[in-house]
CSV table of C-alpha atoms and ligand atoms in Angstrom, one decimal:
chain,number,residue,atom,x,y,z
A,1,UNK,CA,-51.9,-24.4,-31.6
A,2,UNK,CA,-50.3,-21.8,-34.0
A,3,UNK,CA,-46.9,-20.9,-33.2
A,4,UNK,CA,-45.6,-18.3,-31.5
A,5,UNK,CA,-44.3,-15.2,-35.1
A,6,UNK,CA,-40.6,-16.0,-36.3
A,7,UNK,CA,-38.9,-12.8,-36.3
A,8,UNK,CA,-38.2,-11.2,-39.3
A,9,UNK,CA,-34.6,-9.8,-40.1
A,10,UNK,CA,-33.8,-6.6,-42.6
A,11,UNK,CA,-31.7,-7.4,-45.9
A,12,UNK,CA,-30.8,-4.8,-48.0
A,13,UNK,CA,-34.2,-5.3,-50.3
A,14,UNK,CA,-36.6,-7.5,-48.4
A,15,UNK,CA,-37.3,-8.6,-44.7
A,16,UNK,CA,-36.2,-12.2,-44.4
A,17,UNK,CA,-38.4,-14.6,-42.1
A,18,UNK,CA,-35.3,-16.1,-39.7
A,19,UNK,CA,-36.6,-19.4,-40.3
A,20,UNK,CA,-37.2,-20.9,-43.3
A,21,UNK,CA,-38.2,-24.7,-45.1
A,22,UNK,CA,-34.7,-25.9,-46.7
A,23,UNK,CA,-35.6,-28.0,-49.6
A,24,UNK,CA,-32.2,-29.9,-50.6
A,25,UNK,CA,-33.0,-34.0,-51.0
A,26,UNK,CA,-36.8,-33.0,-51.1
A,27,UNK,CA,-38.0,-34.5,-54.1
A,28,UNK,CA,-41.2,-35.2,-56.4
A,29,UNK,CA,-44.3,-35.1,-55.1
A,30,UNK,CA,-42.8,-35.4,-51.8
A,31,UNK,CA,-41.1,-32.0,-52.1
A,32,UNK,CA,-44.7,-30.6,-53.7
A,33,UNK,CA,-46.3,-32.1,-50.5
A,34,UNK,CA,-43.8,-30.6,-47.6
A,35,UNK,CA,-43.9,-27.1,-49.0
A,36,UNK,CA,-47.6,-27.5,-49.1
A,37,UNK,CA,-47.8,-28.4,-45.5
A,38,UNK,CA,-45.0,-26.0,-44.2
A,39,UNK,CA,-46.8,-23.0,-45.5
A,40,UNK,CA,-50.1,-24.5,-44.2
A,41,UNK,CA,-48.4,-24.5,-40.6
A,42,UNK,CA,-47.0,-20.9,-40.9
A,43,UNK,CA,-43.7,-21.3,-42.6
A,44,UNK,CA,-43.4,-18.0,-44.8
A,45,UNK,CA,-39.5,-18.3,-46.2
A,46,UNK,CA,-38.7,-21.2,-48.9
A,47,UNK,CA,-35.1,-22.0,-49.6
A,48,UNK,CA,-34.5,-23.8,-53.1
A,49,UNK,CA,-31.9,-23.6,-55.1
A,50,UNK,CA,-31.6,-24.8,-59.1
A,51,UNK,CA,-29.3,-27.3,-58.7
A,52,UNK,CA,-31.8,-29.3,-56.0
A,53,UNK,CA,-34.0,-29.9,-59.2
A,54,UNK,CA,-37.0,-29.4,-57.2
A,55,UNK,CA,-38.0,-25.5,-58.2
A,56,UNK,CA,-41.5,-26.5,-60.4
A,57,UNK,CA,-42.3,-28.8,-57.2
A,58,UNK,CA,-41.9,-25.9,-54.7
A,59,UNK,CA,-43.1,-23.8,-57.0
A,60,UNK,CA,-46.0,-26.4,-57.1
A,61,UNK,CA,-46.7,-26.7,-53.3
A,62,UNK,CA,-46.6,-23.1,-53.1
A,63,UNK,CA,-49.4,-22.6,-55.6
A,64,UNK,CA,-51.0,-25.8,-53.8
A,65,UNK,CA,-50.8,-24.1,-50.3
A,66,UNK,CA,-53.5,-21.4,-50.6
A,67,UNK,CA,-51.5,-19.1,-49.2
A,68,UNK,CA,-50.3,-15.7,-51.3
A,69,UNK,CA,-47.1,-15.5,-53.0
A,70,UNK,CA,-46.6,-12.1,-51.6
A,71,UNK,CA,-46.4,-13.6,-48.2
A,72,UNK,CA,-43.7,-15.7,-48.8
A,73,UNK,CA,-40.2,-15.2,-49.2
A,74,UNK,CA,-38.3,-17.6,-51.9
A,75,UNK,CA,-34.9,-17.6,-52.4
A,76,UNK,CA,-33.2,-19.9,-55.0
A,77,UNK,CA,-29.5,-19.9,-56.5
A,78,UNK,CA,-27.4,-19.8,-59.5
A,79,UNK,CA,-25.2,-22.8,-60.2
A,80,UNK,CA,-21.5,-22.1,-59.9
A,81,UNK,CA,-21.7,-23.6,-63.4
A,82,UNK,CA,-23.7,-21.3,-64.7
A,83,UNK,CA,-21.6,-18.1,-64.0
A,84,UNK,CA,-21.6,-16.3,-67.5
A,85,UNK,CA,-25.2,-17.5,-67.8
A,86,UNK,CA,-27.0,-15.7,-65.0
A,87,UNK,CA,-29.7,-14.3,-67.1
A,88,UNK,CA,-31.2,-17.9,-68.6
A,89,UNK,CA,-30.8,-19.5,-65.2
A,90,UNK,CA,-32.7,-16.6,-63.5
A,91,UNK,CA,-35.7,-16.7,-66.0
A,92,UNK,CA,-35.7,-20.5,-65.6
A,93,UNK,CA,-36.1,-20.5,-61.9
A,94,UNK,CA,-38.9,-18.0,-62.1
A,95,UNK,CA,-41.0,-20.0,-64.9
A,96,UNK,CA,-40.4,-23.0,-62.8
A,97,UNK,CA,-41.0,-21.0,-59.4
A,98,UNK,CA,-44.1,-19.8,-61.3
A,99,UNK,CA,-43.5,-16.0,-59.7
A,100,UNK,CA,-42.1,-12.6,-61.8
A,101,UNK,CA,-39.4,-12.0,-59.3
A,102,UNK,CA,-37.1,-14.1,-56.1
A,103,UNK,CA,-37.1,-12.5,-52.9
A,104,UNK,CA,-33.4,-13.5,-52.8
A,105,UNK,CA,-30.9,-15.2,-55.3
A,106,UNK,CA,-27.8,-16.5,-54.1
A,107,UNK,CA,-24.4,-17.2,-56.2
A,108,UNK,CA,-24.5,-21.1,-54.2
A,109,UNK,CA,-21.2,-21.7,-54.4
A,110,UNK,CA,-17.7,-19.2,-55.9
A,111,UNK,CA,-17.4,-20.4,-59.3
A,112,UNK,CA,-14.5,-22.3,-60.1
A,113,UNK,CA,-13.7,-21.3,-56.6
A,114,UNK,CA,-12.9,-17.8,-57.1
A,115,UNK,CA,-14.7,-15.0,-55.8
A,116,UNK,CA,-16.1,-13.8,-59.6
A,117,UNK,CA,-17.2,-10.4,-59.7
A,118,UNK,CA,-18.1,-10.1,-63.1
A,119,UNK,CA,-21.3,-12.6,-61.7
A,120,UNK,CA,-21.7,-10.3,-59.1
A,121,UNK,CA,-22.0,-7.1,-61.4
A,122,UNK,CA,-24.7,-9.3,-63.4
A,123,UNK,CA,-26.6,-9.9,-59.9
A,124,UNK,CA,-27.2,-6.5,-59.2
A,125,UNK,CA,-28.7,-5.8,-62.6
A,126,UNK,CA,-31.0,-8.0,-62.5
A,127,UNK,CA,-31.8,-7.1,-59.2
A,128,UNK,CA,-31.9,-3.3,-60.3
A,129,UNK,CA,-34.8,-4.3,-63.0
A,130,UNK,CA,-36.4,-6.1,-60.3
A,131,UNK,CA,-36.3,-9.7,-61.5
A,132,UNK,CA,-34.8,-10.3,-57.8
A,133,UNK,CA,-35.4,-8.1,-54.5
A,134,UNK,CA,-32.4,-9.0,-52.4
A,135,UNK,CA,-28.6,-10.8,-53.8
A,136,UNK,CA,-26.4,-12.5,-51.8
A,137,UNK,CA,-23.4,-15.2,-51.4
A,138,UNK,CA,-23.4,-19.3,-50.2
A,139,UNK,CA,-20.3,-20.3,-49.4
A,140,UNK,CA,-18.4,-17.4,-49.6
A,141,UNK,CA,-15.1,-16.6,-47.8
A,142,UNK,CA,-14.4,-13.0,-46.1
A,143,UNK,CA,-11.6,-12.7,-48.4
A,144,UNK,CA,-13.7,-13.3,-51.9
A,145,UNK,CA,-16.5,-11.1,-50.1
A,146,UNK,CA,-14.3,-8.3,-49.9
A,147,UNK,CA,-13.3,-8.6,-53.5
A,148,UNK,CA,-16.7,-8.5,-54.5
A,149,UNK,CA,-17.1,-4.9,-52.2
A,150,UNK,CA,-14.1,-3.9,-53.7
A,151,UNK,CA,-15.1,-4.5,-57.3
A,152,UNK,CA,-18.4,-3.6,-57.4
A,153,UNK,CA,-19.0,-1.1,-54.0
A,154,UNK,CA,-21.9,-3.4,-52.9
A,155,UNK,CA,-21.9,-5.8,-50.3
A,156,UNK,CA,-23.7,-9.7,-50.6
A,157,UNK,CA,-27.2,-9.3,-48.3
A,158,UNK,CA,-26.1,-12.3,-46.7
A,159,UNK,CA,-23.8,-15.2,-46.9
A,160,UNK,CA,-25.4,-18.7,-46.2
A,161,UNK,CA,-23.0,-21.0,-44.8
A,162,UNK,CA,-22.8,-24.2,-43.1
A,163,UNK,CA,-23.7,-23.1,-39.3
A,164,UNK,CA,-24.4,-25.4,-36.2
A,165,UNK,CA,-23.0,-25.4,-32.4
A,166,UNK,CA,-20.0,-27.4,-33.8
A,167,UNK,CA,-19.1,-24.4,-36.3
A,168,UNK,CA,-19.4,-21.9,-33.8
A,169,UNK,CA,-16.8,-19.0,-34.5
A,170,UNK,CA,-17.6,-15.5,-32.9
A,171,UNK,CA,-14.8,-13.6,-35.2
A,172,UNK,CA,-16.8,-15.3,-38.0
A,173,UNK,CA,-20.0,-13.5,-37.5
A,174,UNK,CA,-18.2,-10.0,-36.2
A,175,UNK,CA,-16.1,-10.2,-39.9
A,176,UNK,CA,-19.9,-10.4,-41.7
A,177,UNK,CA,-21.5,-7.8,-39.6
A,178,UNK,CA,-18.7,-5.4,-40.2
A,179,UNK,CA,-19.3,-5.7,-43.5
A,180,UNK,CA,-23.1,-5.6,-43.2
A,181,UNK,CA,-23.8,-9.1,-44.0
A,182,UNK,CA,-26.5,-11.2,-42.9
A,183,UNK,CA,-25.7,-14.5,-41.6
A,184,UNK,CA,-27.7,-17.5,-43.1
A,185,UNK,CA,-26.9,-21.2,-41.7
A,186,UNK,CA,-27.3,-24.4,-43.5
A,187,UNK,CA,-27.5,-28.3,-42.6
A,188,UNK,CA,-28.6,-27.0,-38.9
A,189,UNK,CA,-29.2,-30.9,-38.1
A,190,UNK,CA,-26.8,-33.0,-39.9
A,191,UNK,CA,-24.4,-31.3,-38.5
A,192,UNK,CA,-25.0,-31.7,-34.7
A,193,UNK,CA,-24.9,-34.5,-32.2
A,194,UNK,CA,-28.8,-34.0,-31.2
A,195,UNK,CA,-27.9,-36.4,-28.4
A,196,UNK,CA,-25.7,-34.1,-27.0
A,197,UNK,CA,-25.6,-33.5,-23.5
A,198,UNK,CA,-25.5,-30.2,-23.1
A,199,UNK,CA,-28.4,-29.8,-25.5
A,200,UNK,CA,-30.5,-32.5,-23.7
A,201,UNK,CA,-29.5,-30.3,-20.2
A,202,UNK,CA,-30.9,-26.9,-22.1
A,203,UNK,CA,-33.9,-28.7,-23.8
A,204,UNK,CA,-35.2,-29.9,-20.6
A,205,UNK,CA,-35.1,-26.4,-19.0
A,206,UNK,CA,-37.8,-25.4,-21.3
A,207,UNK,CA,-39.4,-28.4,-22.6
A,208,UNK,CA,-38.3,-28.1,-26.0
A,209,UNK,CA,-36.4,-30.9,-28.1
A,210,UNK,CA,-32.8,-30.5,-28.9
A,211,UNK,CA,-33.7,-30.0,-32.3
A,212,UNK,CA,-35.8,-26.6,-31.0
A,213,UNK,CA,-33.0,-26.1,-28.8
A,214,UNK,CA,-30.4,-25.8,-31.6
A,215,UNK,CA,-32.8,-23.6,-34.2
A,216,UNK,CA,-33.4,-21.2,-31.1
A,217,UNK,CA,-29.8,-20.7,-30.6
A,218,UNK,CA,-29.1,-19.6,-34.6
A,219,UNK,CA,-32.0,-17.0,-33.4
A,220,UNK,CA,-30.1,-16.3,-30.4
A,221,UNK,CA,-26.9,-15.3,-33.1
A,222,UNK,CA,-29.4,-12.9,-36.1
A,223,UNK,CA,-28.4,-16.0,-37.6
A,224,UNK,CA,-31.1,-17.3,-40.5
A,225,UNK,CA,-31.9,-21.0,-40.1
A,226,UNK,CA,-33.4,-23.2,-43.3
A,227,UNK,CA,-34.0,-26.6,-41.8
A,228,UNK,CA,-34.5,-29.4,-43.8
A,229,UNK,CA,-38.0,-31.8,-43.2
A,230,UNK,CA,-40.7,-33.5,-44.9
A,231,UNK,CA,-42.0,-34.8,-41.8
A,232,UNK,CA,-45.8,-32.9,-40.8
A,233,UNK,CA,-44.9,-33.3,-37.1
A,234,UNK,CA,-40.7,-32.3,-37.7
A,235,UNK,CA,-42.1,-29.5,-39.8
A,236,UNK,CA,-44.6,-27.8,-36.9
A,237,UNK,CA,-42.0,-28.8,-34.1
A,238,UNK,CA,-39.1,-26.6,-36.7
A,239,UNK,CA,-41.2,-23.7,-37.0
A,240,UNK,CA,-42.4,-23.2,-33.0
A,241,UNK,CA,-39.5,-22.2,-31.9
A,242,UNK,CA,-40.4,-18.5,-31.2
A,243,UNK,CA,-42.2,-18.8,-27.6
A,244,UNK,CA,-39.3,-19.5,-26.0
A,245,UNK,CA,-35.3,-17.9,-25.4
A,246,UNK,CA,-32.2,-19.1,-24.4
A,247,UNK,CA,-30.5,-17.5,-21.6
A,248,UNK,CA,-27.3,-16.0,-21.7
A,249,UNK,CA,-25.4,-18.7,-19.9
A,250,UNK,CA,-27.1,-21.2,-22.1
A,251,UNK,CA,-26.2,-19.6,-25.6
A,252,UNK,CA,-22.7,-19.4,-24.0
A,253,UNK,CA,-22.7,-23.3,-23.1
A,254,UNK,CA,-23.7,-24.1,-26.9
A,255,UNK,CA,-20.6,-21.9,-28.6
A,256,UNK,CA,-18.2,-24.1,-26.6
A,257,UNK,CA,-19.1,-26.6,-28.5
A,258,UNK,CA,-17.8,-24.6,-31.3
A,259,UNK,CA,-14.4,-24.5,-29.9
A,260,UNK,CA,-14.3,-27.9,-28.6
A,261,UNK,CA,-16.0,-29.5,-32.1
A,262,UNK,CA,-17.9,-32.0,-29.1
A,263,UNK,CA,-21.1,-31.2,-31.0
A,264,UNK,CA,-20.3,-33.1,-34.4
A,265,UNK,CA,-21.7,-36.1,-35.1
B,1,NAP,N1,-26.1,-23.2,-49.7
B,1,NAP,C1,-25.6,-24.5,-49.7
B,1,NAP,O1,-24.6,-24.9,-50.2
B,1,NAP,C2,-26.5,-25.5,-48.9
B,1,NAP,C3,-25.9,-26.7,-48.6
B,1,NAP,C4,-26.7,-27.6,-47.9
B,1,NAP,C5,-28.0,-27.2,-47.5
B,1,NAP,N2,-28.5,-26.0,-47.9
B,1,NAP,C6,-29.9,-25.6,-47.5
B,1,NAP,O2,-30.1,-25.8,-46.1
B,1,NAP,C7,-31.2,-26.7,-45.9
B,1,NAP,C8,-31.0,-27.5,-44.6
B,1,NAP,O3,-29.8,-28.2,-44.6
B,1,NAP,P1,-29.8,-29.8,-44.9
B,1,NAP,O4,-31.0,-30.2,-45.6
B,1,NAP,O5,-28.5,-30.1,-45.4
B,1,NAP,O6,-29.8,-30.4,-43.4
B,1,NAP,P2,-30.6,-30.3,-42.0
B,1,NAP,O7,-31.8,-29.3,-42.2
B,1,NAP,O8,-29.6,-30.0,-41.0
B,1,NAP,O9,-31.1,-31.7,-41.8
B,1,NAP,C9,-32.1,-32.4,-42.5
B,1,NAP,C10,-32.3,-33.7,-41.9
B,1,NAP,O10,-32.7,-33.6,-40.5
B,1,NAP,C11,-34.0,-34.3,-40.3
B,1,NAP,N3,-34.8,-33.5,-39.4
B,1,NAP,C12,-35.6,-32.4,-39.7
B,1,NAP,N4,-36.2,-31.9,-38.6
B,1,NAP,C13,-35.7,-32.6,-37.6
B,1,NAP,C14,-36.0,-32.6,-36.2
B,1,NAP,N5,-36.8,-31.7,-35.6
B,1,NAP,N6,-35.3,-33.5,-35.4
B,1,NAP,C15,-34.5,-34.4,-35.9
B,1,NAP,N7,-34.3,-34.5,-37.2
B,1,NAP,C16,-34.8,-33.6,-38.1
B,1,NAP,C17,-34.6,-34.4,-41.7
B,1,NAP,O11,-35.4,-35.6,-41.8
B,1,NAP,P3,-37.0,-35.5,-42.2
B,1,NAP,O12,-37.1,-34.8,-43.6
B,1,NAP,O13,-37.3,-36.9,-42.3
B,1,NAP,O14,-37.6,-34.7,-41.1
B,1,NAP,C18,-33.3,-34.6,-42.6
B,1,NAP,O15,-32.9,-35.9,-42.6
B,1,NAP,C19,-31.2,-27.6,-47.2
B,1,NAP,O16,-32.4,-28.3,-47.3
B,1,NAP,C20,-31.0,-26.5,-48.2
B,1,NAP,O17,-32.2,-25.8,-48.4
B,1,NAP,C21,-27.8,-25.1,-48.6
């Protein structure tokens, strides 16, 4: 059966499938094979990054998959270590990628742990010449955010972050809408108890696994989700997670986890 669309949410620059194939640990022809697959079952959004080594084998499975380059949005990221070099790095990721432009490059981490917007001014260019359609943040702090706004006048599209019920934090999200940053989570899984509970409770009411349970909440939030598999049947179970919702009570028992950190494995 082919799942039920994921929503799509604006960036400034591109429209951003909410779910999306994370790529980190995906390696060889392994990594060639599970981007392949995912865009076989509908997946549309590839997250990569250049220090995952592994852009020529999505870039690979993408070719392999049959399905357009224009459908599919790919983001990939600069190096903290390669502030001063954004230029090189962005040409590499695209000959590896095989594709003229990213749908969305992300700084991955603050250089040297400082917010650097001297890297930032460098990501707009290359956005404004069109070697990129949407910039953003990974890792980012509201604090080095707003230095960025303040030096530059332009907000990061979206900030991808570690996000999962045990990292729940409501003035979190408020502080990057405010600002008119997306939300993108990371390490959806790893960082959750699937066994949970209070996820098992909510997965039962609609016949979903945990897993599902969790990825629907993110969707719950306008928060981007990139899980991680390179299992066929993880991969198809990841992306149906549009035919059903959470209730409000339901989203409200997940957050507590958040405050209570119960939720962490
Ligand atoms: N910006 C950053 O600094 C940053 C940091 C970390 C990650 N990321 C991005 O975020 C993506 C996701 O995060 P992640 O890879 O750290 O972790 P994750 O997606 O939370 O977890 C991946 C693990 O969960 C397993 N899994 C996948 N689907 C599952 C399911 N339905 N039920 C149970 N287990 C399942 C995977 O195994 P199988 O492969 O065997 O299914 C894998 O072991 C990364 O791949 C990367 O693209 C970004």
């Amino acid at each position: 059966m082919t799942p039920a669309a994921i929503p799509t949410l604006a960036l400034r620059g591109a429209d951003i499938p909410m779910v999306g194939l994370g790529t980190w640990l995906s390696e060889g022809d392994e990594a060639e094979r599970a981007v392949a697959t995912a865009l076989r079952l509908g997946y549309r959004h590839l997250d990569t990054a250049t220090g995952y080594g592994n852009e020529d084998q999505v870039g690979r499975g993408l070719a392999d998959s049959g399905v357009p380059r224009s459908a599919v949005f790919v983001t990939t990221k600069l190096p903290p270590d390669r502030a001063g070099r954004e230029r090189e790095t962005l040409e590499s990721s695209l000959t590896k990628l095989g594709t003229a432009h990213v749908d969305l490059w992300l700084v991955h981490w603050p250089p040297h742990g400082v917010a650097t917007p001297t890297t930032w001014e460098r990501f707009i260019a290359l956005r404004d010449e069109g070697l990129v359609r949407a910039i953003g943040v990974s890792n980012y702090s509201i604090a080095q955010i707003d230095e960025l706004i303040a030096a530059t006048g332009e907000a990061p599209a979206i900030n991808q972050i570690p996000w999962s019920p045990a990292d729940f934090d409501a003035d979190l999200l408020a502080a990057h809408a405010a600002r008119g940053v997306r939300v993108g989570g990371y390490s959806p899984f790893k960082r959750t108890d699937l066994t949970h509970p209070v996820l098992s409770e909510i997965a039962a009411n609609h016949t979903v696994s945990t897993a599902q349970v969790v990825l629907r909440w993110h969707l719950e939030h306008t928060v981007v989700v990139i899980p991680k598999s390179t299992s066929p049947e993880r991969l198809a179970a990841n992306l149906d997670v549009a035919r059903f919702a959470l209730t409000t009570d339901e989203v409200s028992r997940i957050d507590a986890l958040g405050a209570t950190g119960r939720a962490t494995g």
